[in-house]
Coordinates of C-alpha atoms and ligand atoms in Angstrom, one line a residue:
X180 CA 82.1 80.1 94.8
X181 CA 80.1 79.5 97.7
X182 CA 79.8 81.9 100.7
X183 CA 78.6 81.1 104.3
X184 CA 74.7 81.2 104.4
X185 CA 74.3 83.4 107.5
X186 CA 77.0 85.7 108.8
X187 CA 77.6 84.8 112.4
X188 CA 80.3 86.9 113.0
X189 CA 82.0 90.3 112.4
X190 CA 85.6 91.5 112.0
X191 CA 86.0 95.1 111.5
X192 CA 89.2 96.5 110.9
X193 CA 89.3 100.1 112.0
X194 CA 87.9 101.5 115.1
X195 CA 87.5 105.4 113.5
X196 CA 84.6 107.5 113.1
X197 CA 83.3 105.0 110.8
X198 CA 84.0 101.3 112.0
X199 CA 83.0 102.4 115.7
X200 CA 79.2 103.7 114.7
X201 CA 79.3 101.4 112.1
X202 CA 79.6 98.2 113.7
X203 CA 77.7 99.2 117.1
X204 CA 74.3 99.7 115.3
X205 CA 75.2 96.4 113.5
X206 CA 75.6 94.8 116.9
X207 CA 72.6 96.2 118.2
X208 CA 70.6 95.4 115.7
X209 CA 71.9 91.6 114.8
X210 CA 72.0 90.3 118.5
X211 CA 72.3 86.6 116.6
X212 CA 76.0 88.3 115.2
X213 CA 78.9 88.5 117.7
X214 CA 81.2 91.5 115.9
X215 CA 84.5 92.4 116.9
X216 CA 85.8 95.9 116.6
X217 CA 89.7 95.7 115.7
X218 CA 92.7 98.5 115.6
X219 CA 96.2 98.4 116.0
X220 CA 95.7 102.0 118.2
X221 CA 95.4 100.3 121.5
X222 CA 94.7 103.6 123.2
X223 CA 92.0 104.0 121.1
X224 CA 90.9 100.4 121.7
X225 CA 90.8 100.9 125.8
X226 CA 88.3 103.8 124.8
X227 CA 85.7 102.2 123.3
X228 CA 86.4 99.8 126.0
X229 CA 86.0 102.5 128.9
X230 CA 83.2 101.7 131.2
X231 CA 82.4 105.7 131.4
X232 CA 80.2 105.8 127.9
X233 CA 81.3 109.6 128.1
X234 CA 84.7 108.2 127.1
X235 CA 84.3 106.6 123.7
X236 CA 86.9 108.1 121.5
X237 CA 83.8 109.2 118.4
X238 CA 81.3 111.6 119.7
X239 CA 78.4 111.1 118.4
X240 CA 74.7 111.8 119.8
X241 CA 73.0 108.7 120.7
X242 CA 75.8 106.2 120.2
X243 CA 76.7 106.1 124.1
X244 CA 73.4 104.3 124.4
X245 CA 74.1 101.9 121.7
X246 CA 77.6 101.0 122.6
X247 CA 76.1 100.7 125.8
X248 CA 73.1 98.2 124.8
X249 CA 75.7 95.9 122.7
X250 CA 78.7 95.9 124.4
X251 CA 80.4 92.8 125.9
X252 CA 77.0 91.1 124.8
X253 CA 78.0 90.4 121.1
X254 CA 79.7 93.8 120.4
X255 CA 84.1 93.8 121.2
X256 CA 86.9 96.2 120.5
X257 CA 90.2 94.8 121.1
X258 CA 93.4 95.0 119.5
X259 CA 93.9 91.6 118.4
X260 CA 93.6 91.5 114.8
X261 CA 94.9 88.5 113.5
X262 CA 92.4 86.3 116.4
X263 CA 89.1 88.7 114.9
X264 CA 90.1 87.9 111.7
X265 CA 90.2 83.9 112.2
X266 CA 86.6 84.4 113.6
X267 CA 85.0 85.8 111.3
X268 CA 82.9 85.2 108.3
X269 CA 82.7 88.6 107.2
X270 CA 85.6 91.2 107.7
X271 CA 85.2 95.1 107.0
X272 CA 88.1 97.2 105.7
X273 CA 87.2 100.6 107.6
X274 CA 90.5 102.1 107.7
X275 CA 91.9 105.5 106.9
X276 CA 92.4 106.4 103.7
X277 CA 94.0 110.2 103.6
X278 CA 95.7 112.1 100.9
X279 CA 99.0 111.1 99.3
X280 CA 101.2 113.5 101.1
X281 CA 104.6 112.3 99.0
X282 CA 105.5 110.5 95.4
X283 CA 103.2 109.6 92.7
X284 CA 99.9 111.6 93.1
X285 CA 101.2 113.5 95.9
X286 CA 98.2 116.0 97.4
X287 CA 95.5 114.2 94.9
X288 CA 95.7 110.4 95.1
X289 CA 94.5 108.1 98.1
X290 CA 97.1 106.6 100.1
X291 CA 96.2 103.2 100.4
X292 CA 98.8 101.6 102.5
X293 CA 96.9 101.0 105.4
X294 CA 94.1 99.4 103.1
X295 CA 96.5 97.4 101.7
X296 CA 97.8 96.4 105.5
X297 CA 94.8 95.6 105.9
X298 CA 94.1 93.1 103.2
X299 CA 97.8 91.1 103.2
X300 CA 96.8 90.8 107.2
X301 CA 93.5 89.3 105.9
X302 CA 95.4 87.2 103.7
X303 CA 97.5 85.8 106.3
X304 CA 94.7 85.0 109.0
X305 CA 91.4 84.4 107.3
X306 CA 90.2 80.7 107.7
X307 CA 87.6 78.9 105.2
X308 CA 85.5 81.3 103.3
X309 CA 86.0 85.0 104.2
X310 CA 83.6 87.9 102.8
X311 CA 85.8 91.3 102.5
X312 CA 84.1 94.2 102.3
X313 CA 85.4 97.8 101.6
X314 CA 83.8 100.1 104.0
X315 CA 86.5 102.9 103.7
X316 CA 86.1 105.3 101.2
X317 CA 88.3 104.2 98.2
X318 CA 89.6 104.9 94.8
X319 CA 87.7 103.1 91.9
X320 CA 88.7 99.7 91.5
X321 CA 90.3 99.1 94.8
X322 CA 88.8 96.5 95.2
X323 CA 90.9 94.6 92.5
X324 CA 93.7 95.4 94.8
X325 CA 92.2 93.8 97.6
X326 CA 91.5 91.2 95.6
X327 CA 94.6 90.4 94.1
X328 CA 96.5 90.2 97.4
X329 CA 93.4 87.8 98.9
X330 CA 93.9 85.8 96.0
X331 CA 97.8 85.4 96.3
X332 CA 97.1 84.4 99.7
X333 CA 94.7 81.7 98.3
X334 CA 97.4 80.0 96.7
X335 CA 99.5 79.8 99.7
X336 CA 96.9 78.7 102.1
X337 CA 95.1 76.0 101.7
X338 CA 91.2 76.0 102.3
X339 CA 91.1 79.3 102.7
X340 CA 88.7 81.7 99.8
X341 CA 87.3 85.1 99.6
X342 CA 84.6 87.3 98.3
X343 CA 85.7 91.1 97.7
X344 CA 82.6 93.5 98.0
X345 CA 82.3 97.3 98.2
X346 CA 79.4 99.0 101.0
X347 CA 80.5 102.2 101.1
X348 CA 79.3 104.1 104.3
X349 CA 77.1 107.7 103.6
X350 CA 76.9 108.2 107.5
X351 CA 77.6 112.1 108.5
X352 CA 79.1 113.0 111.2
X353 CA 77.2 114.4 114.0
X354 CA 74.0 112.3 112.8
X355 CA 75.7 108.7 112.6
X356 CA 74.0 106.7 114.5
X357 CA 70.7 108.2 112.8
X358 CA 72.0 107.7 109.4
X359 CA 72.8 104.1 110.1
X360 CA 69.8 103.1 111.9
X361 CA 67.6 104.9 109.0
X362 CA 70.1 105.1 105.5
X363 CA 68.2 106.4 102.7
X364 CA 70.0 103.9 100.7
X365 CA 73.1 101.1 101.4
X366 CA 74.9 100.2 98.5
X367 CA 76.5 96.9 97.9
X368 CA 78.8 96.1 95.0
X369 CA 79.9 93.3 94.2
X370 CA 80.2 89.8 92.0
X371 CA 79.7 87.0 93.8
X372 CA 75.7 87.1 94.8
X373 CA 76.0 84.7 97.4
X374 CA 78.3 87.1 98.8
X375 CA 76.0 90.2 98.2
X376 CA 73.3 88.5 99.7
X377 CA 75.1 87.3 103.0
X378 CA 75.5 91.3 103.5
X379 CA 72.5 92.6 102.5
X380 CA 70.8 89.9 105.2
X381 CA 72.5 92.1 107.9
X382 CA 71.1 95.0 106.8
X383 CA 67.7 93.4 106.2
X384 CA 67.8 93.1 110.1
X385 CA 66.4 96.9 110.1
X386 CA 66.4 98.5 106.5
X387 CA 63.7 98.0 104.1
X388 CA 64.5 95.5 101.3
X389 CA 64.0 98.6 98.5
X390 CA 66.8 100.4 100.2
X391 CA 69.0 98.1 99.6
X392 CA 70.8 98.3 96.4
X393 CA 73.0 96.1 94.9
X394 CA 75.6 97.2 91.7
X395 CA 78.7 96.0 90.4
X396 CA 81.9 96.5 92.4
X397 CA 83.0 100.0 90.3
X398 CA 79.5 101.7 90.1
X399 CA 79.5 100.5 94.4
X400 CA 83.0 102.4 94.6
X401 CA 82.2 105.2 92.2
X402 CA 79.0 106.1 94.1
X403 CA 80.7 106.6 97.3
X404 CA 82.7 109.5 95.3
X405 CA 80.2 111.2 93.1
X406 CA 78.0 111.7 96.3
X407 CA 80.1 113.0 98.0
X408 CA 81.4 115.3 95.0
X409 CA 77.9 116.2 94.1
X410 CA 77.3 117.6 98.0
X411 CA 80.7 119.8 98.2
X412 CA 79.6 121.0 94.8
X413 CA 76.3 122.6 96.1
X414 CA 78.5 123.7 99.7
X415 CA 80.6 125.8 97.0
X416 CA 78.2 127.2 94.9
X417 CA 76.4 128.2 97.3
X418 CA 79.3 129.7 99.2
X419 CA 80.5 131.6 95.8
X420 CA 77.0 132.9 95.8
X421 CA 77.1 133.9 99.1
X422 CA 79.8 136.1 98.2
X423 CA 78.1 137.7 95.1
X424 CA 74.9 138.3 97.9
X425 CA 77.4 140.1 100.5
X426 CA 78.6 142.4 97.0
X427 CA 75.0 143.3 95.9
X428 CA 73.1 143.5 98.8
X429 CA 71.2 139.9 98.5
X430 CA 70.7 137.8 101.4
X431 CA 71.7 134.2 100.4
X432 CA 69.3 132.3 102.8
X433 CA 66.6 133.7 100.7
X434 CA 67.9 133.0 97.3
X435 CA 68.5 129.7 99.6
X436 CA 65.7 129.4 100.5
X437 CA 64.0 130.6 96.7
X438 CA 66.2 128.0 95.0
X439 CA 65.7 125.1 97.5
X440 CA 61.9 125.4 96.9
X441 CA 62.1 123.9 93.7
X442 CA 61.7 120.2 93.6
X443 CA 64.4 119.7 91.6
X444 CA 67.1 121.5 93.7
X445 CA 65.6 120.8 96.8
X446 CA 66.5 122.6 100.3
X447 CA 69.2 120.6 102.1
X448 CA 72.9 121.3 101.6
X449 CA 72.3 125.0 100.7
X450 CA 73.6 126.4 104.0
X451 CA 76.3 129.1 103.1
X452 CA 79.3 128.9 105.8
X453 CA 82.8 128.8 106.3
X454 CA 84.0 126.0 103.9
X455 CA 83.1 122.3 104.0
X456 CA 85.7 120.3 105.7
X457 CA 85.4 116.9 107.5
X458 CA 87.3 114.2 106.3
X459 CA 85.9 113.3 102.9
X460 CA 84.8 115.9 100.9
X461 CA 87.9 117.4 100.0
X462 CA 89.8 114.3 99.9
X463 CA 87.1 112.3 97.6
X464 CA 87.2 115.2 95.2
X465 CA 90.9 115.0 94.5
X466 CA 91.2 111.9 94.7
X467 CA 88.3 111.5 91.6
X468 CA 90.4 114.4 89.9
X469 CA 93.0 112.3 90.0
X470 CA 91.4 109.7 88.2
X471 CA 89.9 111.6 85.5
X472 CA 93.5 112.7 85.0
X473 CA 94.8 109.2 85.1
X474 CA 91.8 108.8 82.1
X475 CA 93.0 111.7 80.2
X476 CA 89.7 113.5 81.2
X477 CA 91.0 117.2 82.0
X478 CA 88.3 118.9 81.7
X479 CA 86.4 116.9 84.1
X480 CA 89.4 117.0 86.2
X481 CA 89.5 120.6 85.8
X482 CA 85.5 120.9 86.7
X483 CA 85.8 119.3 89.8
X484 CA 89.1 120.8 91.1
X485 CA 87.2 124.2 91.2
X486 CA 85.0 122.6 93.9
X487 CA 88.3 122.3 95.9
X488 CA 89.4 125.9 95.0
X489 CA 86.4 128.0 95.8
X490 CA 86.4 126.3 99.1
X491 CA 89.6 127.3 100.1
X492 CA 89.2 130.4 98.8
X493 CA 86.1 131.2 101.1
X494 CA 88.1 130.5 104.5
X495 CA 90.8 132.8 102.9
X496 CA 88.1 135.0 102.0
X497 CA 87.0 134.8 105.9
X498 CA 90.4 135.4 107.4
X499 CA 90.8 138.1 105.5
X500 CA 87.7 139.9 106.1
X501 CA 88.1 139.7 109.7
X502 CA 91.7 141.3 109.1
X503 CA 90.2 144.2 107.2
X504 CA 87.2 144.7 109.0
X505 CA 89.5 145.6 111.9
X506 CA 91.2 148.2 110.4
X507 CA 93.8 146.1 108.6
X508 CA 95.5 144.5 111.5
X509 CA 94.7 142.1 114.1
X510 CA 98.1 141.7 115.6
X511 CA 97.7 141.8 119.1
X512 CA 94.3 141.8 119.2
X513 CA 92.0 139.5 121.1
X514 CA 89.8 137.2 118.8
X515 CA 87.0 134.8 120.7
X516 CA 86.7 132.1 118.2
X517 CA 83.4 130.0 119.0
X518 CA 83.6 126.3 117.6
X519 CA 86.9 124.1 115.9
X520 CA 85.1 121.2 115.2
X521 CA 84.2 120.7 110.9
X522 CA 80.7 120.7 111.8
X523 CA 77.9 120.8 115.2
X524 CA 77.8 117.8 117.1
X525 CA 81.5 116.0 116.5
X526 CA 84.7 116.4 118.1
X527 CA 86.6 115.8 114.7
X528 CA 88.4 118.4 113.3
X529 CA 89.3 116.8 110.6
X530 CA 89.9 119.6 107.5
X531 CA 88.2 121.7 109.9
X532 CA 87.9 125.3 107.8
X533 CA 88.7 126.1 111.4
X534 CA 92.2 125.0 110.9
X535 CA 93.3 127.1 108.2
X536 CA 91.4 130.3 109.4
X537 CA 92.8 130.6 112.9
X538 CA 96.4 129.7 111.1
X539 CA 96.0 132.5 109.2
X540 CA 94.7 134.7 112.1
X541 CA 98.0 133.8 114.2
X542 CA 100.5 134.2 111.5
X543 CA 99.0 137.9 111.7
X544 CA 100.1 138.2 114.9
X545 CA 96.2 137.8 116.7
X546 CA 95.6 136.3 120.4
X547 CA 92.6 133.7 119.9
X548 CA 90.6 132.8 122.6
X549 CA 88.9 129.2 121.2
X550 CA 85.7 127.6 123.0
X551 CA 84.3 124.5 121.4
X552 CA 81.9 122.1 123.8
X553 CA 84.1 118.7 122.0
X554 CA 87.1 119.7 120.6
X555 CA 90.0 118.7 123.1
X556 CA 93.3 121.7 123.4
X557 CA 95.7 118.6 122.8
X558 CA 93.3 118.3 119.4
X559 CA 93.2 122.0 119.1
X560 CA 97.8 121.8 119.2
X561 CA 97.7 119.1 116.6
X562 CA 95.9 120.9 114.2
X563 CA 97.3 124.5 114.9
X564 CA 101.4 123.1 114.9
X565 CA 101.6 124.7 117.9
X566 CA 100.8 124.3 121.8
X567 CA 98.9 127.0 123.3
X568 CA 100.7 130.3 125.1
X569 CA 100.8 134.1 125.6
X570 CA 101.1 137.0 123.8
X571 CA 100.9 137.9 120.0
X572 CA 100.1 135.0 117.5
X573 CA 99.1 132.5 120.6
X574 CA 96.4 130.9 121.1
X575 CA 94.1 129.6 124.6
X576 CA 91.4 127.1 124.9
X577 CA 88.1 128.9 127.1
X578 CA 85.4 126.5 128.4
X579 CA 82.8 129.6 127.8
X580 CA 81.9 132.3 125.5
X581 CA 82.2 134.6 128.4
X582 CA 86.1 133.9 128.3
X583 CA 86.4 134.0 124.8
X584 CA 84.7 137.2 124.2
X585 CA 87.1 138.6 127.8
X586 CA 88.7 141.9 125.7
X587 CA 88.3 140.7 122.8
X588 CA 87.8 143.1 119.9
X589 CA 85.6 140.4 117.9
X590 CA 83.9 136.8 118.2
X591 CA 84.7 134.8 114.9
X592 CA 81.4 132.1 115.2
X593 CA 83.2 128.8 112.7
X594 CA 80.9 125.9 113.9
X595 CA 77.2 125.9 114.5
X596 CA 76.8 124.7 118.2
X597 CA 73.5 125.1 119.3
X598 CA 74.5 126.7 122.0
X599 CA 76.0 129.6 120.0
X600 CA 72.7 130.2 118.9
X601 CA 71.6 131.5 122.8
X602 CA 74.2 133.8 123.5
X603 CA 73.4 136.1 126.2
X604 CA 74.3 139.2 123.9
X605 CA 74.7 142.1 126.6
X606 CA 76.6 140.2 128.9
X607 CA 79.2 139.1 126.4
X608 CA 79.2 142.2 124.5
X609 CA 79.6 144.2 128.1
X610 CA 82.9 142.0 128.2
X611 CA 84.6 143.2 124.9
X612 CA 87.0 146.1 124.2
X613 CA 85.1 148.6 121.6
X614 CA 84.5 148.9 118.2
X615 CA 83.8 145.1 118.5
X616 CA 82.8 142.7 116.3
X617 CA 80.7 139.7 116.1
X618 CA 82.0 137.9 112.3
X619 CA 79.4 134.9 112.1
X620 CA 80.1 132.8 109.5
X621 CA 77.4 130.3 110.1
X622 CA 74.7 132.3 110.2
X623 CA 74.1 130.6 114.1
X624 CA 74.0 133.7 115.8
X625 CA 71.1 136.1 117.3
X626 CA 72.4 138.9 115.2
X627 CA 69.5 141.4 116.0
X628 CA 70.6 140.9 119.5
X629 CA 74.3 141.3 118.9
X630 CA 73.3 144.3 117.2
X631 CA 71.4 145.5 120.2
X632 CA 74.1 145.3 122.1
X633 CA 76.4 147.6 120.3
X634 CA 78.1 145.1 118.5
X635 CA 78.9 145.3 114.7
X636 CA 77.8 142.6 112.8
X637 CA 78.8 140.3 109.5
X638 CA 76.5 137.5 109.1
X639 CA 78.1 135.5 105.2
X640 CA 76.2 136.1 102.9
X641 CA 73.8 139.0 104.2
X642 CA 74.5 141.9 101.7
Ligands
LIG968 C1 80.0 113.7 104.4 C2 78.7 113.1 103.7 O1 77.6 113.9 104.0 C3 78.5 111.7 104.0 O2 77.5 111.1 103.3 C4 79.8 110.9 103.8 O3 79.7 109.5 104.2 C5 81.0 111.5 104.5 O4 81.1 112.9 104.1 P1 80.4 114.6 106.9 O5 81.7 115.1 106.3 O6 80.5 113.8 108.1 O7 79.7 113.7 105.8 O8 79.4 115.8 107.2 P2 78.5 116.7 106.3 O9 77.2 117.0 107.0 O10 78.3 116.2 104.9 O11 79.3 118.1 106.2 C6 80.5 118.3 105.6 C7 80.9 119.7 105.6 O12 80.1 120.6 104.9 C8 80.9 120.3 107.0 O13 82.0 121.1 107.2 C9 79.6 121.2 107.0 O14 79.6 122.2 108.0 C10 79.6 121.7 105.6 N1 78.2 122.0 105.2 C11 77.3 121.1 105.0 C12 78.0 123.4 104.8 O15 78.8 124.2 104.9 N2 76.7 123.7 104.3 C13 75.7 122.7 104.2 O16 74.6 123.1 103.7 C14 76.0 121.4 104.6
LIG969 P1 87.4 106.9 109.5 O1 86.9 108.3 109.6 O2 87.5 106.4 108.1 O3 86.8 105.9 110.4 P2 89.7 107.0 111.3 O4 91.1 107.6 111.1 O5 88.8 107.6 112.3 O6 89.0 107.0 109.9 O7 89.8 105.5 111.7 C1 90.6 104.5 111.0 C2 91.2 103.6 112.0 O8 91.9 102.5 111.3 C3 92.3 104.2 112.9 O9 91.9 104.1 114.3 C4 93.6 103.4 112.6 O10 94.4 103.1 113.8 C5 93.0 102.1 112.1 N1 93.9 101.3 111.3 C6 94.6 101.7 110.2 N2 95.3 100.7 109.7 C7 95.0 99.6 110.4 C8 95.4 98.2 110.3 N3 96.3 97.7 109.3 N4 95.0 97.3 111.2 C9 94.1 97.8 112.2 N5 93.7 99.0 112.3 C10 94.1 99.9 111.4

C-alpha cells in the first residue's frame, strides 16, 4: 500500500477541546499544510470563526494567539465535511466519545456512534489515498472498526484506499497549547509505515525525532487508556489518603510532598482535591473495565473500578462535610461556591466534581451563590438540570467573590483559580453571616488569613 509522500493537507473531524488546539498548533507550525477544522455544530463552527479571538468556543491560555497566527492563512473551520474530506490526504477522527448511557455496556462502554459517523462519512467522500487517524480517545481495537467500514467503502469506490492509524492526544486541559507545542511523547500506531511516517513528518515539524514513538495500532490505543488510568489512580489514592490525614491529624501535602520526593513516585499528580473530573478520566477507566470484563479479567476489572469509586466517594465525602460542619443542615443557607470548571484555566465542566457537589447541596435545600472567571450560567443550567432562581435549593451565578460570600454562612473553594488564591480575607469575611465557613477543597486558599479574619477553616486533607 502506498501512502502520499508529504501531507499537504488536513481534515479534522471534530472541532472540540481536542480537534480545535489540536489542529491550530498543527497549522501553525506546518505553514506548507492547509488544514481544515470540520463539525456538523455550526454554531460552534462560527466561533472558531469569530473575528473577536475572545470568542473561540475552547478556552485555553495561549491559543487565541495561535488561532490568531494561522487562521484564514492555512488554518479553516467550517461545516462542510464531505468538501474537507475530498481535500485531504490525512483526515483525523477527533470526535466525542462519551459513556454508553443505554443497551449493551450501558454506564461502562464507549459510545461509538459518532466515531462510526465519522468513518462511513469518510468512506463515502475520501478521494485517492486517505490516511485516518484516531485522535479521539477510543476503546482498544477501534480501529478495526474504522477499518472495516473504510474498507467496505473501498469496494464500492473505485480508486479510492486508506491507511487506519491511532495518535492518541495526551493534551490537558488548561495547558493545551503547551502540551502540544512541547509533548513529552506522541504516539503513533499503526501498520502501514508509509503511513506512520507521513504523520510522524508533521510532528517532526517541531518535536524531536526521540519523542516520537511509533507501536502497533493496539499498544497506540491501549496507551491512551492506561495513562490516563495510571493518573486517576494516583488523584484517588492520594485523595483516600487525604482522608486518613484529616482522621489522624497528618497533613497530606507533606506526606505529598515526602512521597513525591522519591524518584520513583515522583511529585506531579499528588495534589489531594475534590475528585478528578474532566472528560476522560472517568470515562477511560470504565470503559477499560469494561474490557477486562469482556476478557473475563474481573479482578482487574474490579481493581480499576475502585479508582471510579473512591472518587465519587470523596465529592460525597465533601458535600457532606459541609452539611455537617454546619450543624446538620444547610437548607436555606447561603453557600458562596468559588470555581465550576473540572480544573483552573478551562471553561469545561465536563464531570466537573463541581456538578455532583452543588447537586447535592441543592437537594438539601441550600441557596448557592457560584462565581467562576469561564464557566458560562447557561453552562452552569445544563449541568445543574435546572435554570437559576430564588429561594431554598436555587442557585445564582456572581461575577465576584464579594457576591458570593454576600450572607453567606460558608465559601465552598471547588476549582483552583489563581485568583482564589488572593482573596482579600477581611473584606469578604466582613460580608458573611456568623459562625462562617471557608471549606477549601483545593488547598488554593490563604487559610492563615481566612483564619485571621474570624473564619473557620477546613483545608482537605489538613488533620
Ligand atoms: C487528562 C490527562 O492529563 C491528559 O493527558 C489526557 O489527554 C486527558 O485527560 P485533563 O482531564 O484535561 O487531562 O486534565 P488533568 O490535568 O489531567 O486533570 C484531571 C482532573 O484531575 C482535574 O479535575 C484535576 O483537578 C484533577 N487533579 C489533577 C487532581 O485532583 N489532583 C492532581 O494532582 C492532578
Ligand atoms: P473532545 O473533548 O474529544 O474534543 P468535544 O465534545 O469537545 O470532544 O468535541 C467533539 C466534536 O465533534 C463536537 O463539536 C461534535 O459536534 C463533533 N462531531 C461529532 N460527530 C461528528 C460528525 N459525524 N461529523 C462532524 N463533527 C462531529
Amino acid at each position: 500500500m502506498s501512502s502520499p509522500a508529504a501531507v499537504r493537507a488536513i481534515c479534522c473531524i471534530g472541532a472540540g477541546y481536542v480537534g480545535g488546539p489540536t489542529m491550530a498548533v498543527i497549522a501553525d507550525r506546518c505553514p506548507h499544510i492547509q488544514v481544515t477544522v470540520v463539525d456538523l455544530n455550526a454554531e460552534r463552527i462560527a466561533a472558531w470563526n469569530d473575528p473577536d479571538l475572545s470568542q473561540l468556543p475552547v478556552y485555553e491560555p495561549g491559543l487565541d494567539a495561535v488561532v490568531g497566527r494561522a487562521r484564514g492563512r492555512n488554518l479553516h473551520f467550517s461545516t462542510q465535511v464531505e468538501a474537507a474530506i475530498a481535500a485531504a490526504d490525512l483526515v483525523f477522527i477527533s470526535v466525542n466519545t462519551p459513556t454508553k448511557t443505554r443497551g449493551l455496556g450501558a454506564g461502562q462502554a464507549s459510545d461509538l456512534k459518532w466515531v462510526e459517523a465519522s468513518a462511513r462519512t469518510v468512506a463515502r467522500a475520501a478521494r485517492g489515498h486517505t490516511i485516518v487517524v484516531e485522535k479521539s480517545t477510543l476503546p482498544v481495537r477501534t480501529a478495526a472498526v474504522i477499518q472495516e467500514i473504510l474498507t467496505a467503502a473501498q469496494g464500492e469506490q473505485a480508486g479510492s484506499s486508506f491507511s487506519v492509524l491511532s495518535n492518541p492526544e495526551f493534551l490537558a486541559e488548561g495547558t493545551a497549547i503547551e502540551d502540544l507545542e512541547q509533548p513529552d511523547r506522541v504516539l503513533i500506531g499503526g501498520q502501514d509505515p508509509a503511513a506512520v511516517e507521513a504523520l510522524a513528518e508533521i510532528y517532526a515539524s517541531w518535536v524531536p525525532q526521540e519523542r516520537i514513538l511509533r507501536t502497533n495500532l493496539w499498544s497506540s490505543e491501549l496507551s491512551k487508556l492506561t495513562a490516563n488510568a495510571f493518573l486517576a489512580q494516583r488523584i484517588s489514592s492520594i485523595n483516600g489518603i487525604a482522608a486518613f490525614c484529616e482522621a489522624t491529624g497528618a497533613d497530606v501535602r507533606e506526606v505529598a510532598r515526602a512521597i513525591g520526593a522519591d524518584s520513583r513516585i515522583g511529585p506531579k499528580f499528588l495534589q489531594a482535591g475534590p475528585g478528578f473530573g474532566g472528560s476522560c478520566f472517568q470515562k477511560d477507566i470504565l470503559n477499560l473495565v469494561y474490557l477486562c470484563r469482556h476478557y473475563g479479567l474481573e479482578e482487574v476489572a474490579d481493581y480499576w473500578e475502585q479508582v471510579v469509586a473512591l472518587n465519587r466517594w470523596q465529592q460525597q465525602r465533601i458535600a457532606r462535610l459541609v452539611i455537617t460542619k454546619l450543624f446538620g443542615t444547610v437548607s436555606g443557607k447561603r453557600i458562596g461556591v468559588l470555581g465550576f470548571a473540572f480544573k483552573a484555566d478551562t471553561n469545561d465542566t465536563r464531570e466537573s466534581p463541581a456538578i455532583r457537589i452543588c447537586q447535592e447541596l441543592l437537594d438539601e435545600g441550600a441557596i448557592l451563590q457560584i462565581v467562576d472567571p469561564k464557566v458560562s450560567e447557561r453552562q452552569i443550567t445544563l449541568d445543574l438540570g435546572r435554570p437559576a432562581g430564588e429561594g431554598e435549593g436555587s442557585w445564582q451565578q456572581m461575577s465576584t467573590v464579594q457576591q458570593a460570600a454576600a450572607g453567606a454562612d460558608a465559601l465552598l473553594l471547588l476549582t483552583e483559580w489563581q485568583q482564589f488564591a488572593q482573596i482579600d480575607w477581611p473584606a469578604v469575611a466582613a460580608l458573611m453571616r456568623r459562625p462562617a465557613w471557608l471549606f477549601d477543597a483545593r488547598a488554593k486558599a490563604d487559610a492563615s488569613a481566612a483564619r485571621a479574619a474570624g473564619l473557620q477553616v477546613w483545608v482537605v486533607g489538613e488533620g
